[in-house]
Short mmCIF file of C-alpha atoms in Angstrom, two decimals:
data_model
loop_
_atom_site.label_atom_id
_atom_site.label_comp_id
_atom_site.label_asym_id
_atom_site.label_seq_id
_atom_site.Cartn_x
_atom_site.Cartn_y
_atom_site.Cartn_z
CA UNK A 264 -20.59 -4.21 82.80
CA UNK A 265 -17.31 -3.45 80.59
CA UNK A 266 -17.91 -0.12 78.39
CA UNK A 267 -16.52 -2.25 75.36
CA UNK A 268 -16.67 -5.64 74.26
CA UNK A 269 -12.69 -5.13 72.84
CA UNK A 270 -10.63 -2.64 72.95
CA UNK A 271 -7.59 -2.73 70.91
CA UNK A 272 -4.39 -0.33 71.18
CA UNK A 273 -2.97 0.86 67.80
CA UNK A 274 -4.13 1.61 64.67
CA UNK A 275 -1.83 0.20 61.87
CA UNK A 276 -2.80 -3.04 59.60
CA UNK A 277 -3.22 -5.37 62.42
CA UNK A 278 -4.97 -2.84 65.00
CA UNK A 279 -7.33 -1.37 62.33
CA UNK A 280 -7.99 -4.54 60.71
CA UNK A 281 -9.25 -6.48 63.83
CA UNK A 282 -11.46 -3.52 64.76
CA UNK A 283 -12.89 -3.11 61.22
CA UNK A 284 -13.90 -7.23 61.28
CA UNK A 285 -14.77 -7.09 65.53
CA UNK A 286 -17.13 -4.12 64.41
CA UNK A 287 -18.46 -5.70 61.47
CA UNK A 288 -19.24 -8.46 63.13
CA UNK A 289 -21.43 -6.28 65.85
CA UNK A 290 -19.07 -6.18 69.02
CA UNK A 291 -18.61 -3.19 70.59
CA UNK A 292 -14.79 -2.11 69.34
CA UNK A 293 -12.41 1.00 71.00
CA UNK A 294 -9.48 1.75 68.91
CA UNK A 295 -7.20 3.58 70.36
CA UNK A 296 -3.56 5.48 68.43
CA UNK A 297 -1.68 8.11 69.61
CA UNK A 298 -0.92 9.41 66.80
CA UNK A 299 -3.59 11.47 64.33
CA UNK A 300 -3.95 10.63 61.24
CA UNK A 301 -2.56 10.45 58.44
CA UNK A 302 0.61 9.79 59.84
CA UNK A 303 3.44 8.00 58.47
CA UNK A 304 5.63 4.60 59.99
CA UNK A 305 8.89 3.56 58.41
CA UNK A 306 7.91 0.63 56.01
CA UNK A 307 9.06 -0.34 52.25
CA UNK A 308 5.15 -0.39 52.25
CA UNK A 309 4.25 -3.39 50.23
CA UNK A 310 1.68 -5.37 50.65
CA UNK A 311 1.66 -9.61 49.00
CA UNK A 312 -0.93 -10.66 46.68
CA UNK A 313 -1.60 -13.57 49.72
CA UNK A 314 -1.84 -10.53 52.16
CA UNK A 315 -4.29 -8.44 50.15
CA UNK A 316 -6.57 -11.72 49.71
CA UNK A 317 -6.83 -11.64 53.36
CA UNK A 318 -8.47 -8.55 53.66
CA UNK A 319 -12.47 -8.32 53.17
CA UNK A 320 -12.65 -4.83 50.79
CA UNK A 321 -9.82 -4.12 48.28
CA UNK A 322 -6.97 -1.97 49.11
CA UNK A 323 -6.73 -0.85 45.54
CA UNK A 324 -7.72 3.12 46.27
CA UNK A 325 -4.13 3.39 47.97
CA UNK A 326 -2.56 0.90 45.36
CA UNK A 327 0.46 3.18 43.69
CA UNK A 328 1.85 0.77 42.33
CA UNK A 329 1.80 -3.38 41.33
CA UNK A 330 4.77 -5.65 41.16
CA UNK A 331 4.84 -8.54 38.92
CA UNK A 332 8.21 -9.05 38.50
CA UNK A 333 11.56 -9.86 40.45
CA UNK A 334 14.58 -8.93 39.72
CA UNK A 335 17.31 -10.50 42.11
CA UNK A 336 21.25 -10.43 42.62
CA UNK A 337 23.80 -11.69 44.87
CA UNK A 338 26.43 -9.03 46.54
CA UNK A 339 25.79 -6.59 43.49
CA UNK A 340 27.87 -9.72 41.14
CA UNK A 341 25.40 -12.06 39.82
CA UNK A 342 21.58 -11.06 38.75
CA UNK A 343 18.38 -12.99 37.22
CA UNK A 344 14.82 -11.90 36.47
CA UNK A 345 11.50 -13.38 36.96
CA UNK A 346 8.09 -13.05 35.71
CA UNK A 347 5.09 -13.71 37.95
CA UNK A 348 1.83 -14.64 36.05
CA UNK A 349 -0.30 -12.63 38.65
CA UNK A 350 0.91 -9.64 41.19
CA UNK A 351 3.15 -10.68 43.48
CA UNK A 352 2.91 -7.33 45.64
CA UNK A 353 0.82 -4.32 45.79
CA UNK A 354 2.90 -1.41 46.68
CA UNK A 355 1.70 1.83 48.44
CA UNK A 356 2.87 3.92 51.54
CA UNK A 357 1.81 3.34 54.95
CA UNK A 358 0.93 7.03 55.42
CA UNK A 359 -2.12 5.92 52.56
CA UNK A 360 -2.43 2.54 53.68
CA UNK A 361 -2.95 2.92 57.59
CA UNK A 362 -5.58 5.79 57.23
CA UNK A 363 -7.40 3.67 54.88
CA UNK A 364 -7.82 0.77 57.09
CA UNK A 365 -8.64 3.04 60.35
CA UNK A 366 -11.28 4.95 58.39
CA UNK A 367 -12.76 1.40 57.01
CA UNK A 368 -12.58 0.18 61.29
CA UNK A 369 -14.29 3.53 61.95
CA UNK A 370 -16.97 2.77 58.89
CA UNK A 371 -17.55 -0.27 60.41
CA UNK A 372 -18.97 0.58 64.18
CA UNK A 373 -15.42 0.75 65.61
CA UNK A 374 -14.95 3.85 68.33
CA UNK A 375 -12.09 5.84 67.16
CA UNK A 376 -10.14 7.91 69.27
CA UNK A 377 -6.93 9.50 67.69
CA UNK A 378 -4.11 11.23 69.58
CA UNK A 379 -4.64 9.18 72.68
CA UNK A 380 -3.20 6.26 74.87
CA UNK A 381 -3.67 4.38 77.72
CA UNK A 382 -2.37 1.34 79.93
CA UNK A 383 -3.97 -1.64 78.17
CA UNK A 384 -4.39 -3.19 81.70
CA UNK A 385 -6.43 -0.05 83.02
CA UNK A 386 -8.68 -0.39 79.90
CA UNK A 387 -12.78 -0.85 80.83
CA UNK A 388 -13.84 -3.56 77.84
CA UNK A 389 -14.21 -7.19 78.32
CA UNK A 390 -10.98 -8.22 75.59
CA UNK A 391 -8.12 -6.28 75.34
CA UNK A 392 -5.79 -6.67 72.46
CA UNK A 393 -1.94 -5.01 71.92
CA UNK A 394 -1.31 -3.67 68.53
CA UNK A 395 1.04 -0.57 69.07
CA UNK A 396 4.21 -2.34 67.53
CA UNK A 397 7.45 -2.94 68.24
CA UNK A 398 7.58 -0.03 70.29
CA UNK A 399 4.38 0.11 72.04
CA UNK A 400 4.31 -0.66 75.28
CA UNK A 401 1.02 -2.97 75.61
CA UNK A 402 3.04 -5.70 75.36
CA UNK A 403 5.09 -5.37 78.75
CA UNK A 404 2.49 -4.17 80.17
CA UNK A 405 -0.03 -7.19 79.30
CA UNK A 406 3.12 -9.60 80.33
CA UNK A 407 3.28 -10.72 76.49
CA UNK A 408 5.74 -11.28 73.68
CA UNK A 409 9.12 -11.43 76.01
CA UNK A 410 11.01 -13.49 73.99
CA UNK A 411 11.55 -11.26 70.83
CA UNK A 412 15.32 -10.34 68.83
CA UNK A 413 15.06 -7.60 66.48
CA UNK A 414 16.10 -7.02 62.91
CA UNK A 415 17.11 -3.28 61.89
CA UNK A 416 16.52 -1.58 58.53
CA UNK A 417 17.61 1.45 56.55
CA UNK A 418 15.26 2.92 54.32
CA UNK A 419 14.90 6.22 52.31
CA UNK A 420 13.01 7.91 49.08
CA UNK A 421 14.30 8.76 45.89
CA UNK A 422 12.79 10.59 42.88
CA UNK A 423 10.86 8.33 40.70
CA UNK A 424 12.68 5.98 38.34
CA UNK A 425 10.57 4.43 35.20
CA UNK A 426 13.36 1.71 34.98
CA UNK A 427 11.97 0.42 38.25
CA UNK A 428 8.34 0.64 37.62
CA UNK A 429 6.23 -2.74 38.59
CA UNK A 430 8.96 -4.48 39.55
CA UNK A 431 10.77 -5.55 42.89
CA UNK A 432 14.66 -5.22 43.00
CA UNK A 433 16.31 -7.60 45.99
CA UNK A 434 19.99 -7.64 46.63
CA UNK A 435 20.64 -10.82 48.64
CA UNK A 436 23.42 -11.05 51.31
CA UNK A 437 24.83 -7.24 51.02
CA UNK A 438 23.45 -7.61 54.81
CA UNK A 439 24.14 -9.90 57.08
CA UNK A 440 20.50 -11.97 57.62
CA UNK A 441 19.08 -9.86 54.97
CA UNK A 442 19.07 -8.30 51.69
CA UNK A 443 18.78 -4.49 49.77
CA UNK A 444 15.93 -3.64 47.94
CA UNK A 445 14.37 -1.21 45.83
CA UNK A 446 10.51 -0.78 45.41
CA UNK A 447 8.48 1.63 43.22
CA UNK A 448 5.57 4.23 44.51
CA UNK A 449 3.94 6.72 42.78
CA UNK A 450 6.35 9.45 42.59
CA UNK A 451 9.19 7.98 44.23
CA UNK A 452 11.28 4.71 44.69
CA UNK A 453 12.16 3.44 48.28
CA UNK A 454 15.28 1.83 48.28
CA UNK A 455 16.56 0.13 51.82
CA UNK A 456 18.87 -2.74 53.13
CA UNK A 457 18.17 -4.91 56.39
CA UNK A 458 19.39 -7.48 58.29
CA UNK A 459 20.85 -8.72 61.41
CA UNK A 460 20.34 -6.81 64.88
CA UNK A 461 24.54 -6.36 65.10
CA UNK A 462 24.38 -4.69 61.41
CA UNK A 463 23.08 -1.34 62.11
CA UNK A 464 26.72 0.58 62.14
CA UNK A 465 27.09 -0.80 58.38
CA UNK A 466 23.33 0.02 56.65
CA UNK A 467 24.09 4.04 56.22
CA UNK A 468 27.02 2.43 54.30
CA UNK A 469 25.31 -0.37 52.39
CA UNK A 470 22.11 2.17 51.90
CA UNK A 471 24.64 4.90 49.96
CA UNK A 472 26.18 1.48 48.04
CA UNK A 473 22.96 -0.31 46.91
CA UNK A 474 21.86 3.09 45.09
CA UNK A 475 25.42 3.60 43.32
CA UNK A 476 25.20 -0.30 42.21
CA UNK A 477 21.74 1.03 40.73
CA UNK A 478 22.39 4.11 39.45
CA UNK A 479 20.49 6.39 41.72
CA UNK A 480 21.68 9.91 43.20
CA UNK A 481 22.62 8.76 46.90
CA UNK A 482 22.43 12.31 47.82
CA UNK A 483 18.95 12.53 46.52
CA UNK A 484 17.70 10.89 49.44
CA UNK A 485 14.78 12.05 51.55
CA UNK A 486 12.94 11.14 54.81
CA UNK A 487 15.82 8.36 55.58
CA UNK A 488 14.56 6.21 58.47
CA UNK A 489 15.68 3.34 60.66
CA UNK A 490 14.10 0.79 62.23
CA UNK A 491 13.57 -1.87 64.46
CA UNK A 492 11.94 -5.24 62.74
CA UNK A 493 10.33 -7.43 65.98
CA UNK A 494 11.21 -11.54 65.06
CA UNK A 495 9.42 -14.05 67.51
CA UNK A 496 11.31 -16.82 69.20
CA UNK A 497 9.82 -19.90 69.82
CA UNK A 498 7.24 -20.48 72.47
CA UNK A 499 6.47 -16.81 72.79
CA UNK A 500 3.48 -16.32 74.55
CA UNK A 501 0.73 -14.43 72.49
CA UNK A 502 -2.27 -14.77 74.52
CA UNK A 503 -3.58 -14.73 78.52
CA UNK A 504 -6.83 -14.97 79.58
CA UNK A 505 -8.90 -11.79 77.72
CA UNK A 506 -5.97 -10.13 76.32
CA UNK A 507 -3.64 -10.18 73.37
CA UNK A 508 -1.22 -9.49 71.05
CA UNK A 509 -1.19 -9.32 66.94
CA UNK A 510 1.00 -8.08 64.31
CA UNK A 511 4.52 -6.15 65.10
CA UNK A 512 3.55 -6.10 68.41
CA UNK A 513 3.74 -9.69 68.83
CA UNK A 514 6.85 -9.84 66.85
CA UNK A 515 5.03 -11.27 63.88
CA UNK A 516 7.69 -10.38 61.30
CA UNK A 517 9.19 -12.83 58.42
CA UNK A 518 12.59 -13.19 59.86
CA UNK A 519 14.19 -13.79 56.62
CA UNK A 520 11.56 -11.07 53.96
CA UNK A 521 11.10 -8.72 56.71
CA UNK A 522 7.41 -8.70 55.86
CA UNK A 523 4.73 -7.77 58.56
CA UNK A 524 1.53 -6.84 56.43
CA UNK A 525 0.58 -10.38 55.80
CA UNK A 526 1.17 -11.57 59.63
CA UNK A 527 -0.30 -8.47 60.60
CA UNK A 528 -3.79 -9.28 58.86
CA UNK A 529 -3.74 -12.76 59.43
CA UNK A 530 -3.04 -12.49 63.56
CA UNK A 531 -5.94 -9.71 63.37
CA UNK A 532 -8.12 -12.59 61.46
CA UNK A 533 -7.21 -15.15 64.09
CA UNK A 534 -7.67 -12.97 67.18
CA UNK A 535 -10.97 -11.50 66.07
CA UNK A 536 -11.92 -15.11 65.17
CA UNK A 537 -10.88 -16.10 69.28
CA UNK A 538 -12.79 -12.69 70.66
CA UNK A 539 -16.02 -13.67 68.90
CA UNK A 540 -15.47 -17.04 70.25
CA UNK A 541 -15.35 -15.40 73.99
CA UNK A 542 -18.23 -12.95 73.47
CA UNK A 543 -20.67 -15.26 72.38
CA UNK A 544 -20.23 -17.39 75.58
CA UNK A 545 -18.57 -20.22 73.25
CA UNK A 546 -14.62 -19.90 74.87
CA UNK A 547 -13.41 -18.57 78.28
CA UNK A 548 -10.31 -17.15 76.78
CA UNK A 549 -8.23 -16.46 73.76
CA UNK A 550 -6.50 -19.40 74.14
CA UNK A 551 -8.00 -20.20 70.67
CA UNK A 552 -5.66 -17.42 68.95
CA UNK A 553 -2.59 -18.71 70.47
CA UNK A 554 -3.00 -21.98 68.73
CA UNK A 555 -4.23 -21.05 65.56
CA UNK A 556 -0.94 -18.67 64.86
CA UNK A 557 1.09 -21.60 66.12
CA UNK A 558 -0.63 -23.67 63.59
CA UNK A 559 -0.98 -20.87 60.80
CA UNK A 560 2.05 -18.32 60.83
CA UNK A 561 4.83 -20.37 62.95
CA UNK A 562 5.45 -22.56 59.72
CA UNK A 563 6.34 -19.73 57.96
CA UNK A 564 8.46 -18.21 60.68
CA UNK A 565 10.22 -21.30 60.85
CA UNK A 566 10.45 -21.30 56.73
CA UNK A 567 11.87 -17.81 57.55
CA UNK A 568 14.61 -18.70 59.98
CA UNK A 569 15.19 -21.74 57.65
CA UNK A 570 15.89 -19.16 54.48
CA UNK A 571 17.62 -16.66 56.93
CA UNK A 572 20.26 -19.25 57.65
CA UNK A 573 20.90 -20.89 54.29
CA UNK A 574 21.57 -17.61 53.02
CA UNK A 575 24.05 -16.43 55.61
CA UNK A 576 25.70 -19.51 55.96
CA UNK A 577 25.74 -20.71 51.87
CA UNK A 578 24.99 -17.43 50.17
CA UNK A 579 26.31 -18.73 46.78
CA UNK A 580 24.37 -22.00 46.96
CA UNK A 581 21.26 -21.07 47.98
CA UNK A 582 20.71 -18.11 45.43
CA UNK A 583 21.83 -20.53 42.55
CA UNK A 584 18.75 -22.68 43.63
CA UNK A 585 16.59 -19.55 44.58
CA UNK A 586 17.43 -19.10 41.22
CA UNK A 587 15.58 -21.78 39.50
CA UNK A 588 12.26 -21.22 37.22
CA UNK A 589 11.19 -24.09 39.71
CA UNK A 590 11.70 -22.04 42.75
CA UNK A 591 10.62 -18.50 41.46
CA UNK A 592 7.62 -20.94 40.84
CA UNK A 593 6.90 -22.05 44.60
CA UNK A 594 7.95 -18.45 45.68
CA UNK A 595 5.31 -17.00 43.24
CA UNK A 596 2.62 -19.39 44.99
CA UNK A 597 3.79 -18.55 47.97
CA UNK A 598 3.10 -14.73 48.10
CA UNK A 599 0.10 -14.85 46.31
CA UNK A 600 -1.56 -16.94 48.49
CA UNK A 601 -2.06 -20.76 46.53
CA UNK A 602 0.72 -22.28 49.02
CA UNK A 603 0.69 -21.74 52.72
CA UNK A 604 4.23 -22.56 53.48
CA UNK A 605 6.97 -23.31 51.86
CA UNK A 606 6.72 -27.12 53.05
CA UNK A 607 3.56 -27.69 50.89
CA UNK A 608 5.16 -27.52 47.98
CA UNK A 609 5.12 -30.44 45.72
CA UNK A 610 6.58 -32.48 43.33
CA UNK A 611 9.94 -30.44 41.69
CA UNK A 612 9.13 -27.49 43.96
CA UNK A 613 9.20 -28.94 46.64
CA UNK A 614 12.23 -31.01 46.44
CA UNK A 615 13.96 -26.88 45.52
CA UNK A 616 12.54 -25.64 48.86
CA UNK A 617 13.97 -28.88 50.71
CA UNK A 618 17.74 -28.61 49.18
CA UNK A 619 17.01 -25.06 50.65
CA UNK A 620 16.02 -26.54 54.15
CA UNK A 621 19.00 -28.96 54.04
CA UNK A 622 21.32 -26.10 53.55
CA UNK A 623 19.20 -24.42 56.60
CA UNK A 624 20.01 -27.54 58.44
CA UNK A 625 23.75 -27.67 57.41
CA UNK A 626 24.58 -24.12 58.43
CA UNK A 627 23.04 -24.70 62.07
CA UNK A 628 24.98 -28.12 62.68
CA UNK A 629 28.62 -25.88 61.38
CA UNK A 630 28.03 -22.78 63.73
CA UNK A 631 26.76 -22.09 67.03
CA UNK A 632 25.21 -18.92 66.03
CA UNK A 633 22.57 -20.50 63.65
CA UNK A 634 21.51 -22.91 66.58
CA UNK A 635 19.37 -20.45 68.62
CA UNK A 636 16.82 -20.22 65.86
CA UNK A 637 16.78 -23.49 64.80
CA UNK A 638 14.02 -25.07 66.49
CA UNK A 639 12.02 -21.98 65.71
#
């Protein structure tokens, strides 16, 4: 007889999440990090009114901050504002955040065990899930995830600026594939660009150039970080047998946003969903989870790639209709959680998001590169 009913390998959103509902639920849960906590993970650290409704307790003990407005320019030239009626984004610091949901797992029945490791196919429990990341190695070693590209980001911390308080700041297109942004915190504001695997030599750059456009000291930055953001190609494989993979590890990253949190607690949802499934003698395997995030989060991936494209391809175009009350509109029901996808959308909003698609479409027929993620 296994010593655990799951055991699950890293403790961020996804890891900790799963554990805490797996627990809750009265399987037997190991959670394993290697890391002790508190400990910190390069992340703009904000988490979506839709993502926050996923979770079962409130996040708002580690809540610094809450965004309810948008501001939003194109290559530093052209800018709008919008006003959400509710949050859009609830903005803390993973150093907060991931403690918070490993003490809740740990609250709930789950076995914690900080500052240690181990081969997830050596582990004694009857499921065994990957949640270590982009850089964890349960992945490989559970023969999951292989087809994965990578994003890269530049992030850093700056002293606290009232001018940015409850609001989000993207610049689109100063990155290839992805945008600058600036997001408040308690006594700071991180400011970062992303984009495109090939545009790591220029972030450092665009970083020092998104805070001059802005007016923040450059030199006044601390605990710069890089990163890796993990995008899934089509037809990635998630799931065999007993064991799986959720959140970064399984490359469950907006491609176009760059947002994790939301996959992150959704794939934990789904694959504790799938384990109870197997434990109660109701499913052989988790074959269950690999069809519910092809049916749940693959629309929005593809939405992702969709935006990703229009952007890169038709920058100019496709912020004048990002632009539009209509679309701030469908966005705004989009990250709070009343639309889930961008092709629900109806009536006026949704002919915005499919001028947006036909762009999406346009820029993969032109140019070879865009073809590769066009089926995604």
């Amino acid at each position: 007889m296994a010593a655990h009913d799951v055991a699950i390998i890293g403790g961020g959103p996804a890891g900790s999440t799963a554990a805490y509902r797996l627990a809750n639920a009265g399987a037997s849960v190991l959670l394993l990090d290697k890391a002790t906590f508190p400990r910190d993970k390069p992340c703009v650290g904000g988490v979506t009114g839709r993502a926050a409704r996923l979770l079962p307790f409130s996040i708002e003990p580690v809540v610094e901050d809450v965004v309810a407005r948008m501001d939003c320019g194109l290559r530093y030239r052209h800018r709008f504002s919008r006003r959400a009626k509710a949050p859009l984004a609830y903005m803390t610091q993973r150093v907060r955040l991931d403690e918070f949901l490993l003490r809740k797992a740990a609250e709930a029945g789950a076995e914690v065990r900080e500052g240690e490791t181990a081969d997830a196919r050596e582990l004694d429990a009857r499921i065994v899930i990957g949640a270590d990341g982009c850089n964890g190695a349960s992945a490989k070693q559970l023969g999951l995830a292989k087809e994965i590209v990578h994003g890269v980001a530049l992030e850093a911390n700056y002293p606290h600026d009232a001018r940015y308080a409850r609001a989000m700041v993207l610049e689109i297109a100063v990155i290839r594939g992805g945008y600058g942004w600036i997001f408040p915190k308690g006594d700071h504001v991180n400011v970062g660009v992303g984009g495109n695997g090939e545009e790591a030599p220029k972030l450092r750059r665009e970083l020092r150039r998104m805070c001059e456009a802005y007016g923040i000291d450059p030199d006044a930055a601390q605990e710069t970080r890089g990163y890796r953001l993990p995008l899934r190609l089509p037809g990635t494989l998630l799931a065999r047998g007993r064991t799986a993979v959720i959140g970064d590890a399984a490359g469950l990253v907006d491609p176009f946003s760059g947002d994790g949190m939301y996959e992150a607690f959704l794939s934990a949802q789904l694959v504790a969903d799938a384990a109870l499934e197997v434990l109660a003698g109701q499913a052989d395997d988790l074959g269950a989870y690999q069809a519910a995030v092809e049916r749940r989060i693959t629309p929005l991936t593809r939405a992702g790639w969709g935006a990703k494209r229009a952007f890169e391809r038709f920058p100019r175009t496709t912020y004048a209709l990002a632009r539009l009350p209509v679309t701030f509109r469908a966005l705004e029901k989009l990250l709070q959680g009343d639309l889930p996808e961008p092709a629900a959308a109806r009536g006026i909003e949704r002919a915005a998001i499919r001028a947006i698609y036909a762009l999406s479409r346009a820029a993969a027929a032109v140019s070879p590169s865009y073809r590769s993620a066009a089926s995604s």
